[in-house]
Short mmCIF file of C-alpha atoms in Angstrom, two decimals:
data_model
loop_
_atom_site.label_atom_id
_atom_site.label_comp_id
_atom_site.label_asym_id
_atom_site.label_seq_id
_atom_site.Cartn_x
_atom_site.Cartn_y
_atom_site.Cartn_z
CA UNK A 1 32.61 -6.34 -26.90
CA UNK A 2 32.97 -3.17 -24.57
CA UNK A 3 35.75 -0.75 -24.95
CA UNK A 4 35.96 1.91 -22.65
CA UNK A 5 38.98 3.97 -21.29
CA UNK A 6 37.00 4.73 -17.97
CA UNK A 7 36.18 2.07 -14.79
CA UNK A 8 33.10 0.41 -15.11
CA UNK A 9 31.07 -2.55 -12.50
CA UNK A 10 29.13 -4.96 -14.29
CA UNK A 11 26.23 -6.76 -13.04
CA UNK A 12 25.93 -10.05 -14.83
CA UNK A 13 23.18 -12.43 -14.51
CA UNK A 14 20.88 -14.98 -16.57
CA UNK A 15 17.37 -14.47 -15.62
CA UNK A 16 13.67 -15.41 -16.80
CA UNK A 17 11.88 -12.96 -19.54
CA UNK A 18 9.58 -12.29 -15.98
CA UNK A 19 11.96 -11.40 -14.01
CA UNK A 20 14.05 -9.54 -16.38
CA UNK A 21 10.73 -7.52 -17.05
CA UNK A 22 10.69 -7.10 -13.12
CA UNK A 23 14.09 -5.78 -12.72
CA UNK A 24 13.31 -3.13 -15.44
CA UNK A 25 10.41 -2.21 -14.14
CA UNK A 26 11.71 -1.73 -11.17
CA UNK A 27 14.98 -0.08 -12.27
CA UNK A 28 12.45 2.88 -14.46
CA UNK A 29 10.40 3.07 -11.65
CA UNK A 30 12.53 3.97 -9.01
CA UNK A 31 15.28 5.89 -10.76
CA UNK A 32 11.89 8.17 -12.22
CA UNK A 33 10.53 8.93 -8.13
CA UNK A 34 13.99 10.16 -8.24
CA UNK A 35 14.13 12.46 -10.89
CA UNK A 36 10.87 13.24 -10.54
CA UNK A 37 11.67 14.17 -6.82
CA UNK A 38 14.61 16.68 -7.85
CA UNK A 39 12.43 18.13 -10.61
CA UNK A 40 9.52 18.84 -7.63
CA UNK A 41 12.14 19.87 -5.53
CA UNK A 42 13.49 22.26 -7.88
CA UNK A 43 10.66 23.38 -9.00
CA UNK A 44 9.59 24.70 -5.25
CA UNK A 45 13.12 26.16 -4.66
CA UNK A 46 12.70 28.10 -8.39
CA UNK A 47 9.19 29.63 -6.83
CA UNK A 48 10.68 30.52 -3.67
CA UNK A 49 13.13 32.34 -5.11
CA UNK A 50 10.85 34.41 -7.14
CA UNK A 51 8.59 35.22 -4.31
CA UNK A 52 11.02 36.18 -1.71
CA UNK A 53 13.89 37.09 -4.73
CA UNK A 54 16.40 34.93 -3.06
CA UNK A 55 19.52 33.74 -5.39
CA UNK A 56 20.20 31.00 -2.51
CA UNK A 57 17.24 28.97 -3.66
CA UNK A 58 17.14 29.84 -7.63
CA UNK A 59 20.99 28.12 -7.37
CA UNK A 60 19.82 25.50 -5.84
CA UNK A 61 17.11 24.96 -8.14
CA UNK A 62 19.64 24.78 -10.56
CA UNK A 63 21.80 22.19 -9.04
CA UNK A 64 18.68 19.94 -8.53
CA UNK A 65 17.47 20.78 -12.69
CA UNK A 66 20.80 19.55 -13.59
CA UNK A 67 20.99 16.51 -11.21
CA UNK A 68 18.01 14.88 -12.56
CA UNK A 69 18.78 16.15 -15.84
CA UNK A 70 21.97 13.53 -15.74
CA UNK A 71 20.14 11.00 -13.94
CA UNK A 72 17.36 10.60 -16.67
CA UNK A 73 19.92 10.31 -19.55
CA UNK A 74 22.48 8.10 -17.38
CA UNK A 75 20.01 5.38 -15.94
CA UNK A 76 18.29 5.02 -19.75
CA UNK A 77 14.70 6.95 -18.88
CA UNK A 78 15.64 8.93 -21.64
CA UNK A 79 15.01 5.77 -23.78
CA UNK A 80 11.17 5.06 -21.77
CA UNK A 81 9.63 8.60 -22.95
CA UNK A 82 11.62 9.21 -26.64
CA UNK A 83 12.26 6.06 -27.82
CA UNK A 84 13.23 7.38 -31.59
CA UNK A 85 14.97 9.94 -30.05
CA UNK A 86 17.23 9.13 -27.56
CA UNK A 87 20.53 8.00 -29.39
CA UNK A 88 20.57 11.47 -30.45
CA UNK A 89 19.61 13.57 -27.34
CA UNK A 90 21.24 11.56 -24.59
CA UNK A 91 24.59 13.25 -25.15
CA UNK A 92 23.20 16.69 -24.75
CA UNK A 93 20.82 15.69 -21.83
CA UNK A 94 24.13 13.65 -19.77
CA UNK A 95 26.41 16.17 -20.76
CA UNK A 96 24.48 19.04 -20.14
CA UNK A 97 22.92 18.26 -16.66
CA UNK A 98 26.80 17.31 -15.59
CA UNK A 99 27.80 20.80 -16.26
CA UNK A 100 25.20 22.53 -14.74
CA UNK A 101 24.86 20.32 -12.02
CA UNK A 102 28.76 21.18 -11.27
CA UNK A 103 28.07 24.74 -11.85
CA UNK A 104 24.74 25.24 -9.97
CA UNK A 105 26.65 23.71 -7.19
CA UNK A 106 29.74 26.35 -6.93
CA UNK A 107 27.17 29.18 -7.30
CA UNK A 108 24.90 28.03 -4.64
CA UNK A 109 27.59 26.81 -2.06
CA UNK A 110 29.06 30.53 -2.98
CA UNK A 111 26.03 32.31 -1.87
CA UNK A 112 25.20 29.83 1.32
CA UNK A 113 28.37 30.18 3.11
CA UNK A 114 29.89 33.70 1.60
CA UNK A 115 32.74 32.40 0.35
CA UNK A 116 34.14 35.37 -1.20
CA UNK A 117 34.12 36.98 1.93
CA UNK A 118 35.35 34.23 3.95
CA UNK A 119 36.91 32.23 2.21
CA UNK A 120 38.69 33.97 -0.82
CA UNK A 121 40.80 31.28 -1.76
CA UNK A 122 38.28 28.64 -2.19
CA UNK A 123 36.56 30.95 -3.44
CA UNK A 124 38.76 30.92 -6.31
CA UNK A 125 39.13 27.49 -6.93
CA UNK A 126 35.15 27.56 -7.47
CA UNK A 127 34.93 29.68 -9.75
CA UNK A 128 37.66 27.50 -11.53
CA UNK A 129 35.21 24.30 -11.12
CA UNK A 130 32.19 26.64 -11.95
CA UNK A 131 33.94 28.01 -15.47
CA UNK A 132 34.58 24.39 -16.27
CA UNK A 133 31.28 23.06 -15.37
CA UNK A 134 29.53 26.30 -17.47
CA UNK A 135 32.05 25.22 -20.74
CA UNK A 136 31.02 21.34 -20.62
CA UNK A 137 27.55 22.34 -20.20
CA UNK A 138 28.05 24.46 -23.66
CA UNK A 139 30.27 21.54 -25.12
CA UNK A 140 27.94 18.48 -24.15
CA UNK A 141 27.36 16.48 -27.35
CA UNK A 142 30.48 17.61 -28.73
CA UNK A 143 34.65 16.19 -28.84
CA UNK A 144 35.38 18.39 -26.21
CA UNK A 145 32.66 17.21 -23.40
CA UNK A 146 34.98 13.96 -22.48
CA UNK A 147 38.06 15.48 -21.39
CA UNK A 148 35.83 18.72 -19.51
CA UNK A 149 33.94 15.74 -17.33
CA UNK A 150 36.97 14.00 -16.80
CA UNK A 151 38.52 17.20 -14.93
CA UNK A 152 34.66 17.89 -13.37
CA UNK A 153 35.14 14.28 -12.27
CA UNK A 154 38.29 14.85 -10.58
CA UNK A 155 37.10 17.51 -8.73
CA UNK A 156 34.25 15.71 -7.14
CA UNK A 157 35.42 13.81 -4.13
CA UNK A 158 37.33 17.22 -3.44
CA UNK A 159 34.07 19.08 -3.97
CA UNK A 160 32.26 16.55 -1.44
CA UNK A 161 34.65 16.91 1.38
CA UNK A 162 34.93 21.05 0.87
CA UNK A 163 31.46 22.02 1.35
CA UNK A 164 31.16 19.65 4.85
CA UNK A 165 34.25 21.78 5.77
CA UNK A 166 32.51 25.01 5.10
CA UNK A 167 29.61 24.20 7.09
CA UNK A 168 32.00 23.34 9.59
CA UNK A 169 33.15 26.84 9.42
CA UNK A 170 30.05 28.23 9.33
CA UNK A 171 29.44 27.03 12.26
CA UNK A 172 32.01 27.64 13.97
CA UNK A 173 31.23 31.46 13.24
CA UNK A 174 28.03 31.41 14.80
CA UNK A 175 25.96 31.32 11.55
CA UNK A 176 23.02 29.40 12.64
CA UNK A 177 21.08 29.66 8.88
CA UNK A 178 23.96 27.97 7.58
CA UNK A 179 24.81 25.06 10.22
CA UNK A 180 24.54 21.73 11.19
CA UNK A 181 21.46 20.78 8.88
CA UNK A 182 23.62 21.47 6.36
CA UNK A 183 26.53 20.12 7.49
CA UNK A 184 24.05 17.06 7.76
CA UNK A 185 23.38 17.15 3.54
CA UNK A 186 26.57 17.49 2.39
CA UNK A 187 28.16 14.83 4.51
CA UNK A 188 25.35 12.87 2.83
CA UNK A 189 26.64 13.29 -0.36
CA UNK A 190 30.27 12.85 1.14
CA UNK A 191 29.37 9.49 1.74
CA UNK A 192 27.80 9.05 -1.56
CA UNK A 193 31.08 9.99 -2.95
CA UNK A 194 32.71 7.76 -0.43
CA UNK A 195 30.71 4.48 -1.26
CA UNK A 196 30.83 5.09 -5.24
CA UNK A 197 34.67 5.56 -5.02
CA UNK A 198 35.29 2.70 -3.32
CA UNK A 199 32.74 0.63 -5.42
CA UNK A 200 35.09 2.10 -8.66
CA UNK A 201 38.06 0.92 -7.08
CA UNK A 202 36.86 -2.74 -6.74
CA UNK A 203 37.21 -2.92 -2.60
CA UNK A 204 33.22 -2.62 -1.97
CA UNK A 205 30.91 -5.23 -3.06
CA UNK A 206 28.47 -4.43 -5.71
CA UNK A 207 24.89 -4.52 -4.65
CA UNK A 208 21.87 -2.49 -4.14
CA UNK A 209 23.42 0.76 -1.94
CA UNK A 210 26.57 0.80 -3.14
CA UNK A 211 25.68 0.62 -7.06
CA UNK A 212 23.26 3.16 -6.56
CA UNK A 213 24.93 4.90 -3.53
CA UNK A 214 25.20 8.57 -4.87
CA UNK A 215 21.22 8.27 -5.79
CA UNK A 216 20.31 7.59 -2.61
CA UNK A 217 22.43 9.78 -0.49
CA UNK A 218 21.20 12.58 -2.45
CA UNK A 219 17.60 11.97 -1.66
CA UNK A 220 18.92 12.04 2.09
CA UNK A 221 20.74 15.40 1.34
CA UNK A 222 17.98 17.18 -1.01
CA UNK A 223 15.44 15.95 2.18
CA UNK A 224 17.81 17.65 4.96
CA UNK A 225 18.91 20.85 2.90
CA UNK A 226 15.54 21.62 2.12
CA UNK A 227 15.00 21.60 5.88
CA UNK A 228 17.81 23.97 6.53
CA UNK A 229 16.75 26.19 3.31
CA UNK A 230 13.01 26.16 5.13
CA UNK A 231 14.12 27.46 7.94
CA UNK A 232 15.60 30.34 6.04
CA UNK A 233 12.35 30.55 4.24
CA UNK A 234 10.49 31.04 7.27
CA UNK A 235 12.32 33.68 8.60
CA UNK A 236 12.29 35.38 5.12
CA UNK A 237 8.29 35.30 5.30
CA UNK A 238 8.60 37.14 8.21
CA UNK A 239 11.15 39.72 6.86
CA UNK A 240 9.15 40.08 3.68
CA UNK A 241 6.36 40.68 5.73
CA UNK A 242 7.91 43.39 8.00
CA UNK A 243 9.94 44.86 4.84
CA UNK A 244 13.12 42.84 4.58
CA UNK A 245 13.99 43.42 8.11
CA UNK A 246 11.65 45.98 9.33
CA UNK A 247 9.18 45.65 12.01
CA UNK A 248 5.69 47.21 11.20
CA UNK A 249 5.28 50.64 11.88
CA UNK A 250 4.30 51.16 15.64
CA UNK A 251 1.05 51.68 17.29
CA UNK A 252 2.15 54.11 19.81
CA UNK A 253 0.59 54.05 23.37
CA UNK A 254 1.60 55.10 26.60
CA UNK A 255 3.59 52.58 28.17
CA UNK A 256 4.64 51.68 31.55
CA UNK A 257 7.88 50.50 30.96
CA UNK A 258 8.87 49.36 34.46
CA UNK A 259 5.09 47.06 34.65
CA UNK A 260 6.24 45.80 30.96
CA UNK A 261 9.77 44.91 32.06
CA UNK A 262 8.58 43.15 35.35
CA UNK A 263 5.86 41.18 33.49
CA UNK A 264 8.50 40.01 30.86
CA UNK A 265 11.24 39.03 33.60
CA UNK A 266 8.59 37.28 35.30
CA UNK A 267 7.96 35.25 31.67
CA UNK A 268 11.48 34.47 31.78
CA UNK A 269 11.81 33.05 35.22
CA UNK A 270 8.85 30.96 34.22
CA UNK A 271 10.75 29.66 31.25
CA UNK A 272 14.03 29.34 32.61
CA UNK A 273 13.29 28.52 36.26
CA UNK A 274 17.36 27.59 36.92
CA UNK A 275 18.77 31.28 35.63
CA UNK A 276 18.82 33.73 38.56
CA UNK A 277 18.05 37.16 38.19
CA UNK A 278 18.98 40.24 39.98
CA UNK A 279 16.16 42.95 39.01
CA UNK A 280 16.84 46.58 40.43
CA UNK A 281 14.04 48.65 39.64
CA UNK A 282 14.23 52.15 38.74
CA UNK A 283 11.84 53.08 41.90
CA UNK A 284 9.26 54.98 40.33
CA UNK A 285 7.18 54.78 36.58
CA UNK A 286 8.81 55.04 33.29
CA UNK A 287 6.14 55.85 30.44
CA UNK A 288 7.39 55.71 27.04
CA UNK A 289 5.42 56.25 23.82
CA UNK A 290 5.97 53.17 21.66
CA UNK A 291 4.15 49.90 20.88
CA UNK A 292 3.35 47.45 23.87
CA UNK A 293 3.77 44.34 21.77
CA UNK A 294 7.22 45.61 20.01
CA UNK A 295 8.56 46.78 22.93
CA UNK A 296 7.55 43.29 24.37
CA UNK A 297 9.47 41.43 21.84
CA UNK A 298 12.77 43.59 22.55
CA UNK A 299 12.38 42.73 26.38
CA UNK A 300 12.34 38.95 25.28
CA UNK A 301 14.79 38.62 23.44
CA UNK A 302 17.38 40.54 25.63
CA UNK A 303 16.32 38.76 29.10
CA UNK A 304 15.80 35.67 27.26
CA UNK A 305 19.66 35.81 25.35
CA UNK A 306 20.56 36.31 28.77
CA UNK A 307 18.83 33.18 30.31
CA UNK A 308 20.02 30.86 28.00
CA UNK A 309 24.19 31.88 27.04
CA UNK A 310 24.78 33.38 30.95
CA UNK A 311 27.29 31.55 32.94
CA UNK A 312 27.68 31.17 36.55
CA UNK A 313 26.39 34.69 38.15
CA UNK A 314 22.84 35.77 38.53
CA UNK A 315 21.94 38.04 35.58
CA UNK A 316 21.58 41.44 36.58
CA UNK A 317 18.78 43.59 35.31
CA UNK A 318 19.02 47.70 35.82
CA UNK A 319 15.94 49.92 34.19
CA UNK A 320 16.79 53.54 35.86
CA UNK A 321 16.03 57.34 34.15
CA UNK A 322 18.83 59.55 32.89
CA UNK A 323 18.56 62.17 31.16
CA UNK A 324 15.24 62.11 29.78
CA UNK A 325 15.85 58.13 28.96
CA UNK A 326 14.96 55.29 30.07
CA UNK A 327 17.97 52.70 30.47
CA UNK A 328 17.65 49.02 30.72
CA UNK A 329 20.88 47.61 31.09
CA UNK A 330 21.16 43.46 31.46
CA UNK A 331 24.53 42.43 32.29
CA UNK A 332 25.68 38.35 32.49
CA UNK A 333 28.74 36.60 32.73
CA UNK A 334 30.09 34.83 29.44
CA UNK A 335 33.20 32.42 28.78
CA UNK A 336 35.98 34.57 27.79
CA UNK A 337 36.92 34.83 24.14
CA UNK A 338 33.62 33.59 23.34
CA UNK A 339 32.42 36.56 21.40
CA UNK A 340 35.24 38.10 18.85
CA UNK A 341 33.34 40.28 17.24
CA UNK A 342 30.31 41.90 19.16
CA UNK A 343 29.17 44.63 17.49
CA UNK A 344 28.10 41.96 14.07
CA UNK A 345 25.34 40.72 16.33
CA UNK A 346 23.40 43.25 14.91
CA UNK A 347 23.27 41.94 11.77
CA UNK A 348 21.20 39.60 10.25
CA UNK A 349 21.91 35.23 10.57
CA UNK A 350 24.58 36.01 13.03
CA UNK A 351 25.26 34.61 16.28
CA UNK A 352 28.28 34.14 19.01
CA UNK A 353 30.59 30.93 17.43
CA UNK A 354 29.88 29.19 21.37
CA UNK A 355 26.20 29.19 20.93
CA UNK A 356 25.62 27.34 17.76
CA UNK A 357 24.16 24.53 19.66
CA UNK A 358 20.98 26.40 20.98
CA UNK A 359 17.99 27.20 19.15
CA UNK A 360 17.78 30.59 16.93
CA UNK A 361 18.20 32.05 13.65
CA UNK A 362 20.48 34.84 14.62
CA UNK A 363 17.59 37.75 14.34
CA UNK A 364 16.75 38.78 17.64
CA UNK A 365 19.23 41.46 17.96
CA UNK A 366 19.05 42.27 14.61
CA UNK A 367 15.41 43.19 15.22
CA UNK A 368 15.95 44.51 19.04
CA UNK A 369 18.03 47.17 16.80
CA UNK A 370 15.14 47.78 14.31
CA UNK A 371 12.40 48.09 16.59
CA UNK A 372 14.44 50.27 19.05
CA UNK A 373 15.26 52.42 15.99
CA UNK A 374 11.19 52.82 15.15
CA UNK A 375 10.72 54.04 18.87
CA UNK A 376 14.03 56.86 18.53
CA UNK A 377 15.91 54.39 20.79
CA UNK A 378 19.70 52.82 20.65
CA UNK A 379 20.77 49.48 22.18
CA UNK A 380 24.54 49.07 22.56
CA UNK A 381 27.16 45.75 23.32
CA UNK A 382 30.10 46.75 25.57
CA UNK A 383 33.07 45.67 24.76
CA UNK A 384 34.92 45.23 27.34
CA UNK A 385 34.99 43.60 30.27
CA UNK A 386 35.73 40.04 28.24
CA UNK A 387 34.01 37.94 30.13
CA UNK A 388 31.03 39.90 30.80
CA UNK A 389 28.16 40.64 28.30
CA UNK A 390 26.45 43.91 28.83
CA UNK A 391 23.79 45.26 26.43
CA UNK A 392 22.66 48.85 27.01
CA UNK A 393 19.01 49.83 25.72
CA UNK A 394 17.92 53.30 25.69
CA UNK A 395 14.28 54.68 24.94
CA UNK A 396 12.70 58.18 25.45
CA UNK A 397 10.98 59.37 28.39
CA UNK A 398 7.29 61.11 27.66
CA UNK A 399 8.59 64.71 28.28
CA UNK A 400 5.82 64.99 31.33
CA UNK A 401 7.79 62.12 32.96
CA UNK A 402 11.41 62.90 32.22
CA UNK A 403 12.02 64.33 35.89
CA UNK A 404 9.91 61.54 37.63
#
């Protein structure tokens, strides 16, 4: 006899002592890759998080702890490794990595897409899910675990299509670290969610996929997010390396900034052969004291935003002197409205909502600012005209070449 107040699918068959030894082999075998996967998994994310003391990955860790966590006690491994012990412990282990699981999730999907900040309303209704998942993590084993993942439960398919919306968003905001790689996981799980539900519900068949459809969507999403959480990782490195955000201290040299500038437009021509660009040289040498090779990387990065987000005109390119500066100005034609909020390209992960589908992590003028700031320099966005986008470096002269 079963009694059970919850929906349940039951695969019936006879079968041979062989081949029921077969299907349980196979069943421990692959449902351990699995949790041994999220424990790996997690395990990298927790020491990645200590090195570059990043809550983005210890959350995540979390979420992955308390996925496998449920899996092990759910699919009967508990059972395999303690035997004499697992009609006592399952309860705790189910329970527990169900509440954490839920919990890990809220806090990490918090973090990844600022959700206080932008979104102060769902906000709110995570920290509701995140309270509940934190009080049936402390009740598992108990009375009052049932009715807890019973509401957890309710809020999943919600859960599945909210954080696919808030990648969405992110998006849409021009924050390339959070974009369409995730998008890509948590649709995965969306469909997870999709296939189980509909499985429940009687209108799927039950087979292979769709009995163990939120298993395997979740490799698919734990394999993309910890693409999109590597590149984050990356760019940390280099951040770490150059003190969470700052370049290394400068060599300083004698530069030729005009020879520098020419040699770096003619880079850019090379690498975008169809972008046209007007140069007008200052007609005469600007030396600077700076680094070569950071003043290099500020070049690239302005001519080559301007190569690959200009529209229609050339780009034009002005280095003159004024007042004991020297001032490159690059100036290119943009879609209007494309760019709400300029002066927050300064800051680190952001980008222009219209360019989410080029390559970048949303650093470059972030670090233009940084390095500019190591040499006594500014760089500047104008705000208006709105369909123009003009950027405004300025650098000092060596005093013995301020008046030419």
């Amino acid at each position: 006899r079963i009694h059970s107040r919850s929906a349940h699918n039951l695969d019936v068959s006879l079968v041979s002592p062989r081949r029921f030894q077969s299907i349980t082999a196979s069943h421990v075998f692959w449902h351990s890759a699995y949790v041994a996967l999220g424990v790996s998994l997690a395990t990298i994310n927790l020491l990645l998080s200590l090195r570059l003391r990043n809550q983005v990955n210890a959350r995540y860790a979390l979420y992955l702890l308390g996925l496998a966590s449920a899996i092990f006690g759910i699919q009967g491994l508990s059972r395999v490794l303690l035997p004499e012990s697992a009609h006592h412990l399952n309860d705790w282990i189910v329970g527990g990595g169900v509440g954490l699981s839920y919990a890990a999730a809220m806090l990490f999907v918090m973090r990844l897409f600022d959700t206080p900040r932008h979104h102060p309303r769902v906000y709110r209704y995570q920290q509701l899910v995140c309270a509940t998942g934190v009080v049936a993590f402390l009740a598992s084993g108990t009375q009052w675990y049932a009715p807890l993942a019973a509401l957890l439960q309710l809020n999943g398919p919600v859960v599945a299509f909210l954080h696919p919306w808030l990648a969405w968003r992110s998006i849409k905001r021009g924050q390339v670290a959070t974009g369409r790689l995730f998008l890509l996981a948590f649709s995965a799980n969306s469909l997870g969610v999709i296939v189980t539900t509909l499985g429940v519900l009687g209108i799927t068949p039950l087979y292979a996929f769709t009995a163990n459809a939120i298993q395997i969507t979740s490799v698919i999403h734990m394999t993309v997010m910890m693409l999109g959480l590597s590149e984050r990782v990356l760019v940390a490195e280099a951040l770490s390396a150059h003190r969470l955000g700052r370049p290394p201290p400068p060599h300083f040299a004698t530069i030729d900034l005009e020879a520098l500038l020419e040699e770096t437009l003619s880079e850019t021509r090379h690498a975008a052969p169809g972008r046209a660009f007007d140069y007008q040289a200052p007609g005469g040498h600007l030396r600077i004291l700076g680094d070569a090779g950071l003043i290099a990387t500020v070049l690239r990065n302005v001519l080559g935003n301007a190569a690959k987000y200009a529209t229609g005109d050339p780009v034009t390119v002005t280095l003159r002197r004024e007042a004991g500066q020297a001032v490159l100005v690059v100036d290119n034609a943009v879609d209007p409205g494309t760019i709400s909020d300029r002066g927050r390209l300064f800051e680190r992960w952001q980008r222009g909502p219209s360019v989410s589908d080029q390559g970048g992590m949303g650093l470059g003028l972030y670090l233009v600012r940084r390095i500019l700031h190591d040499h006594a320099g500014q760089v500047a966005i104008a705000t208006e005209p709105d369909d123009r986008f003009i950027i405004t470096l300025t650098v000092p002269l060596i005093p013995s070449d301020t008046n030419g």
